[in-house]
PDB file of C-alpha atoms in Angstrom:
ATOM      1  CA  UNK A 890       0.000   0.000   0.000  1.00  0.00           C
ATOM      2  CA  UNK A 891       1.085   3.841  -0.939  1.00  0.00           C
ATOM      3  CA  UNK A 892       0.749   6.688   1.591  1.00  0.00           C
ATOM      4  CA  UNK A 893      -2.228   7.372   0.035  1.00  0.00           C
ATOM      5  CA  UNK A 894      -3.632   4.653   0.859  1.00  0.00           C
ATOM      6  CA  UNK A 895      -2.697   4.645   4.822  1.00  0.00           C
ATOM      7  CA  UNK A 896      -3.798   8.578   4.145  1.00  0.00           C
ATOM      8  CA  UNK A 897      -7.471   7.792   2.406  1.00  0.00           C
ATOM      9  CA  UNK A 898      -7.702   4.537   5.364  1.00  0.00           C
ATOM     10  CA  UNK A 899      -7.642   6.410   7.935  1.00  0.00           C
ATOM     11  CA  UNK A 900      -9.725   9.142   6.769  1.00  0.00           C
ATOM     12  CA  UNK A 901     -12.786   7.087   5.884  1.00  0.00           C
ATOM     13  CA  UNK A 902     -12.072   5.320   9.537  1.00  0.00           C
ATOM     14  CA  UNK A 903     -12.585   9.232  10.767  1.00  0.00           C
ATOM     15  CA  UNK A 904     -15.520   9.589   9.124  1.00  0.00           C
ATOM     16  CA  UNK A 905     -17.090   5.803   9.994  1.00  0.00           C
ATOM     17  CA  UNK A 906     -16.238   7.004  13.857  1.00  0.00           C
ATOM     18  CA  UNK A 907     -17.854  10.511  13.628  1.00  0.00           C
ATOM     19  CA  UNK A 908     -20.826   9.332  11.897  1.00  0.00           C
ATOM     20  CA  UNK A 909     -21.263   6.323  14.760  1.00  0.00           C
ATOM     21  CA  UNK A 910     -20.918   9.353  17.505  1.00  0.00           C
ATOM     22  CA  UNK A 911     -23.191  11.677  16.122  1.00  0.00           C
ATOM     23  CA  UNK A 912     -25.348   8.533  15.668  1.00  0.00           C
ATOM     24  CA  UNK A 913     -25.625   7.551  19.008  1.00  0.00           C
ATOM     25  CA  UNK A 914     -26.000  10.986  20.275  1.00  0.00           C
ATOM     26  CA  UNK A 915     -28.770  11.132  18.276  1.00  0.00           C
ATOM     27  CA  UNK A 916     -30.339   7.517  20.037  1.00  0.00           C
ATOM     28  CA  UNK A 917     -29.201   9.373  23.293  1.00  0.00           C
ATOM     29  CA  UNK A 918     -31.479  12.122  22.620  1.00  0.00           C
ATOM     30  CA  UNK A 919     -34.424  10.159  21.355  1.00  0.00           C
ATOM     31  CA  UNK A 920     -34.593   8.558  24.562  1.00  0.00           C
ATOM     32  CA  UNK A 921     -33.681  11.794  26.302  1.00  0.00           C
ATOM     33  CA  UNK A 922     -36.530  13.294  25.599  1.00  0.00           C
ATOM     34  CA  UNK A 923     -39.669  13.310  28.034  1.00  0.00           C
ATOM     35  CA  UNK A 924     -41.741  15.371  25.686  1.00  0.00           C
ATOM     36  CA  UNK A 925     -41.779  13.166  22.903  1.00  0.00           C
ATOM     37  CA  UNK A 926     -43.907  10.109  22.782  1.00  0.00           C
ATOM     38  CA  UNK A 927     -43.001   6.251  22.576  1.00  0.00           C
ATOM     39  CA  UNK A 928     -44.860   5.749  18.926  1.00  0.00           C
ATOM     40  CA  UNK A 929     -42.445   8.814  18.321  1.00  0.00           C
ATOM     41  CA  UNK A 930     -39.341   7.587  19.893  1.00  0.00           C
ATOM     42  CA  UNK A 931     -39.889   3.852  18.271  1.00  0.00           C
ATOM     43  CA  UNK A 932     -40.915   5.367  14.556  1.00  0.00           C
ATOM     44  CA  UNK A 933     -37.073   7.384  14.570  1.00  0.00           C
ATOM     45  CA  UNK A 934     -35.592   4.648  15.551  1.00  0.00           C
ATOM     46  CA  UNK A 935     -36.667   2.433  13.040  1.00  0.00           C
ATOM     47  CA  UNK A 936     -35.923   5.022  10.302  1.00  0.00           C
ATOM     48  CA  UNK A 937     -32.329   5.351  11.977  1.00  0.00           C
ATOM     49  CA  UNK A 938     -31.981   1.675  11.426  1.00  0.00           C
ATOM     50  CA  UNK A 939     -33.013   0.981   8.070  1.00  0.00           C
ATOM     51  CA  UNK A 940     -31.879   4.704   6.678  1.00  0.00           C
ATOM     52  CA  UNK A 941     -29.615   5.894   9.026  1.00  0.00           C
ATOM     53  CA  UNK A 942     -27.492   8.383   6.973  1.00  0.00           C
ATOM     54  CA  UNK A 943     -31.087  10.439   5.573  1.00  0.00           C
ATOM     55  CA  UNK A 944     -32.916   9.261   9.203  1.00  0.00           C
ATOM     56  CA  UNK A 945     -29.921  10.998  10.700  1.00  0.00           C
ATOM     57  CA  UNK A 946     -29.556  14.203   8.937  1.00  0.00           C
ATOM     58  CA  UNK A 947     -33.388  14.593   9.247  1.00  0.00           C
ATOM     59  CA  UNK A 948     -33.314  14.441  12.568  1.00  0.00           C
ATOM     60  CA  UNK A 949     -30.374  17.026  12.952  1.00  0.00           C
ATOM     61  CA  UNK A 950     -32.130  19.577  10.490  1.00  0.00           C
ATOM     62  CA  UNK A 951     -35.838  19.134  12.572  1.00  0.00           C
ATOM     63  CA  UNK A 952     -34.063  18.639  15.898  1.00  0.00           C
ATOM     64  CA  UNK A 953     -30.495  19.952  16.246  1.00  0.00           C
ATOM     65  CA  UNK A 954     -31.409  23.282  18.032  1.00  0.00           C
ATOM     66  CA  UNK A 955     -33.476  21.482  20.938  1.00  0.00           C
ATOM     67  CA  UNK A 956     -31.285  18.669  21.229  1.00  0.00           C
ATOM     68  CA  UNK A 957     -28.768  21.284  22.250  1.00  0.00           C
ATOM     69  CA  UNK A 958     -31.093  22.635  24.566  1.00  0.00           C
ATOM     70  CA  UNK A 959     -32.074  19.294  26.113  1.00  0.00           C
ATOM     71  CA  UNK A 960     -28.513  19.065  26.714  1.00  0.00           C
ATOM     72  CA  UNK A 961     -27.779  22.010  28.370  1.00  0.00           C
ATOM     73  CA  UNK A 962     -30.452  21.837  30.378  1.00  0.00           C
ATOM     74  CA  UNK A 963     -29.453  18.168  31.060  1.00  0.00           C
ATOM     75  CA  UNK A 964     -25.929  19.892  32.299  1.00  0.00           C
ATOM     76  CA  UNK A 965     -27.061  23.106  34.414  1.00  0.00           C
ATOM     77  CA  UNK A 966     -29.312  20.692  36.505  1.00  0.00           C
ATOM     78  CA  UNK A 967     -26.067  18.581  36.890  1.00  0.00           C
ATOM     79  CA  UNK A 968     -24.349  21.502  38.033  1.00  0.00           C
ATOM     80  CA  UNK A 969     -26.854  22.424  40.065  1.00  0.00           C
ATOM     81  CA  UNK A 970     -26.925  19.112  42.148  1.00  0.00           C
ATOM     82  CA  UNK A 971     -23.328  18.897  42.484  1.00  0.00           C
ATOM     83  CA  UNK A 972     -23.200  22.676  43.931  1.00  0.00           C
ATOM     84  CA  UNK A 973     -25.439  21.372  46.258  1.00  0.00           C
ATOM     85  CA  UNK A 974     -23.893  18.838  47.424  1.00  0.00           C
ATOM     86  CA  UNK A 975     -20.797  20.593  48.169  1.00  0.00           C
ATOM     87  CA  UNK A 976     -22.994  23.689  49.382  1.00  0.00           C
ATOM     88  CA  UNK A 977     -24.498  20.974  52.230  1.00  0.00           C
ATOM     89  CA  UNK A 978     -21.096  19.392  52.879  1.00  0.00           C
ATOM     90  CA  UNK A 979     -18.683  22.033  53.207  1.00  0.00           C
ATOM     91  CA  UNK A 980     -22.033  24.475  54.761  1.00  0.00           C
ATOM     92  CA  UNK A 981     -21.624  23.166  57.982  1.00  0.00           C
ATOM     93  CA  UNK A 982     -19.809  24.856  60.622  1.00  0.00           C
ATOM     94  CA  UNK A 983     -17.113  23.275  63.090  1.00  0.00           C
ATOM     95  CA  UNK A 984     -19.574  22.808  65.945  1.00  0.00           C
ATOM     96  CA  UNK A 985     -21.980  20.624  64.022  1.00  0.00           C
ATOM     97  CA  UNK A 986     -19.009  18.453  62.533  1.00  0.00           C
ATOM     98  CA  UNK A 987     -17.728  17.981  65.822  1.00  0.00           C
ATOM     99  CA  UNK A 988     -21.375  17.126  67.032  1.00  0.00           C
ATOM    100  CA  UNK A 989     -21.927  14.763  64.324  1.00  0.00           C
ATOM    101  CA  UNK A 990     -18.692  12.528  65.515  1.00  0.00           C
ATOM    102  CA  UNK A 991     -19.737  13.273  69.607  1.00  0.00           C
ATOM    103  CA  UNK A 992     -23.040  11.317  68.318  1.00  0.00           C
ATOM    104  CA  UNK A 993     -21.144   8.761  65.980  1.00  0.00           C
ATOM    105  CA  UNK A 994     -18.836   8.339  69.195  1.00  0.00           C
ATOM    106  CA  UNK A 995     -21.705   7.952  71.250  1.00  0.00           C
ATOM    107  CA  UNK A 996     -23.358   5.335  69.055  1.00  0.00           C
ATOM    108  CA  UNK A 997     -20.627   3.106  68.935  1.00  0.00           C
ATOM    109  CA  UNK A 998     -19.979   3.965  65.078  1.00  0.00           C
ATOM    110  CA  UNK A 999     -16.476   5.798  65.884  1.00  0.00           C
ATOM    111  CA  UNK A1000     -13.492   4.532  68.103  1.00  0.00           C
ATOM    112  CA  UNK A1001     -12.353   7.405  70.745  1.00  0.00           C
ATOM    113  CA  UNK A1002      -9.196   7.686  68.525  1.00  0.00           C
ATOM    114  CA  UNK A1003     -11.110   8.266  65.068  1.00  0.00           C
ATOM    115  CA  UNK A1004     -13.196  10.709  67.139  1.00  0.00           C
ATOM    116  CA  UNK A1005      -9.857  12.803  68.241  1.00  0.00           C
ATOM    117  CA  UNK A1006      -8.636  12.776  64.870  1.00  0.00           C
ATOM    118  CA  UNK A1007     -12.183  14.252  63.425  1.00  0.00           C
ATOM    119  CA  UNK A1008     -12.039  16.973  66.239  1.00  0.00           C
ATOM    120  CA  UNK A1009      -8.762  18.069  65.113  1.00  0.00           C
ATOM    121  CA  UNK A1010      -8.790  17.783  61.624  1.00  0.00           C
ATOM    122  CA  UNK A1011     -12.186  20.096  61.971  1.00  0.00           C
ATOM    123  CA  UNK A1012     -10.185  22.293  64.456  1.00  0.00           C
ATOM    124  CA  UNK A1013      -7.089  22.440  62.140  1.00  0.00           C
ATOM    125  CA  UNK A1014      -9.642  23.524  59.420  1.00  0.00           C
ATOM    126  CA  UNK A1015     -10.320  26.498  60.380  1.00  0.00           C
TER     127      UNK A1015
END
């Protein structure tokens, strides 16, 4: 085989792996979406697998815009959770932390020596 061979190889190997991403972000989003019915989910899918290439473009020309919204939305709610989670972890003072481990202590669920360590890693904290 030539260079041009290798070159033309791995090309179409490009464009076999973009089109199988942009295809399965497209299943992603069929499935995704809570608006659309199951007739309507199961109908694109069957015209993705018998005529995926025209099934697919169709869908990206009717689609495209709110499948980017899904998506974003998809990620500021994702966002949202995890800044809540550290908002409720790292929200709580060194008084409650310590009282948290006093009551693990007390219940049996900490060793005195984990429960020293807790009080002055919070202590050390701050």
């Amino acid at each position: 085989m030539t260079f041009w061979d290798y070159f033309w190889l791995m090309m179409s190997f490009l464009l076999y792996v973009s089109y199988l991403v942009v295809l399965f972000l497209i299943v992603k989003d069929i499935f995704a979406d809570s608006t659309r019915p199951g007739w309507g989910k199961a109908a694109w899918v069957v015209v993705l697998i018998f005529l995926p290439l025209l099934g697919g473009l169709a869908y990206l020309i009717a689609f495209g815009q709110s499948m980017s919204l899904r998506q974003a939305a998809r990620h500021d709610v994702a966002n949202e959770d995890s800044d809540d989670d550290v908002r409720r972890t790292a929200g709580t003072n060194p008084t409650e932390q310590i009282a948290q481990a006093k009551t693990l202590l007390d219940d049996g669920a900490l060793t005195a020596d984990e429960f020293a360590a807790v009080k002055e890693r919070v202590l050390r904290q701050q």
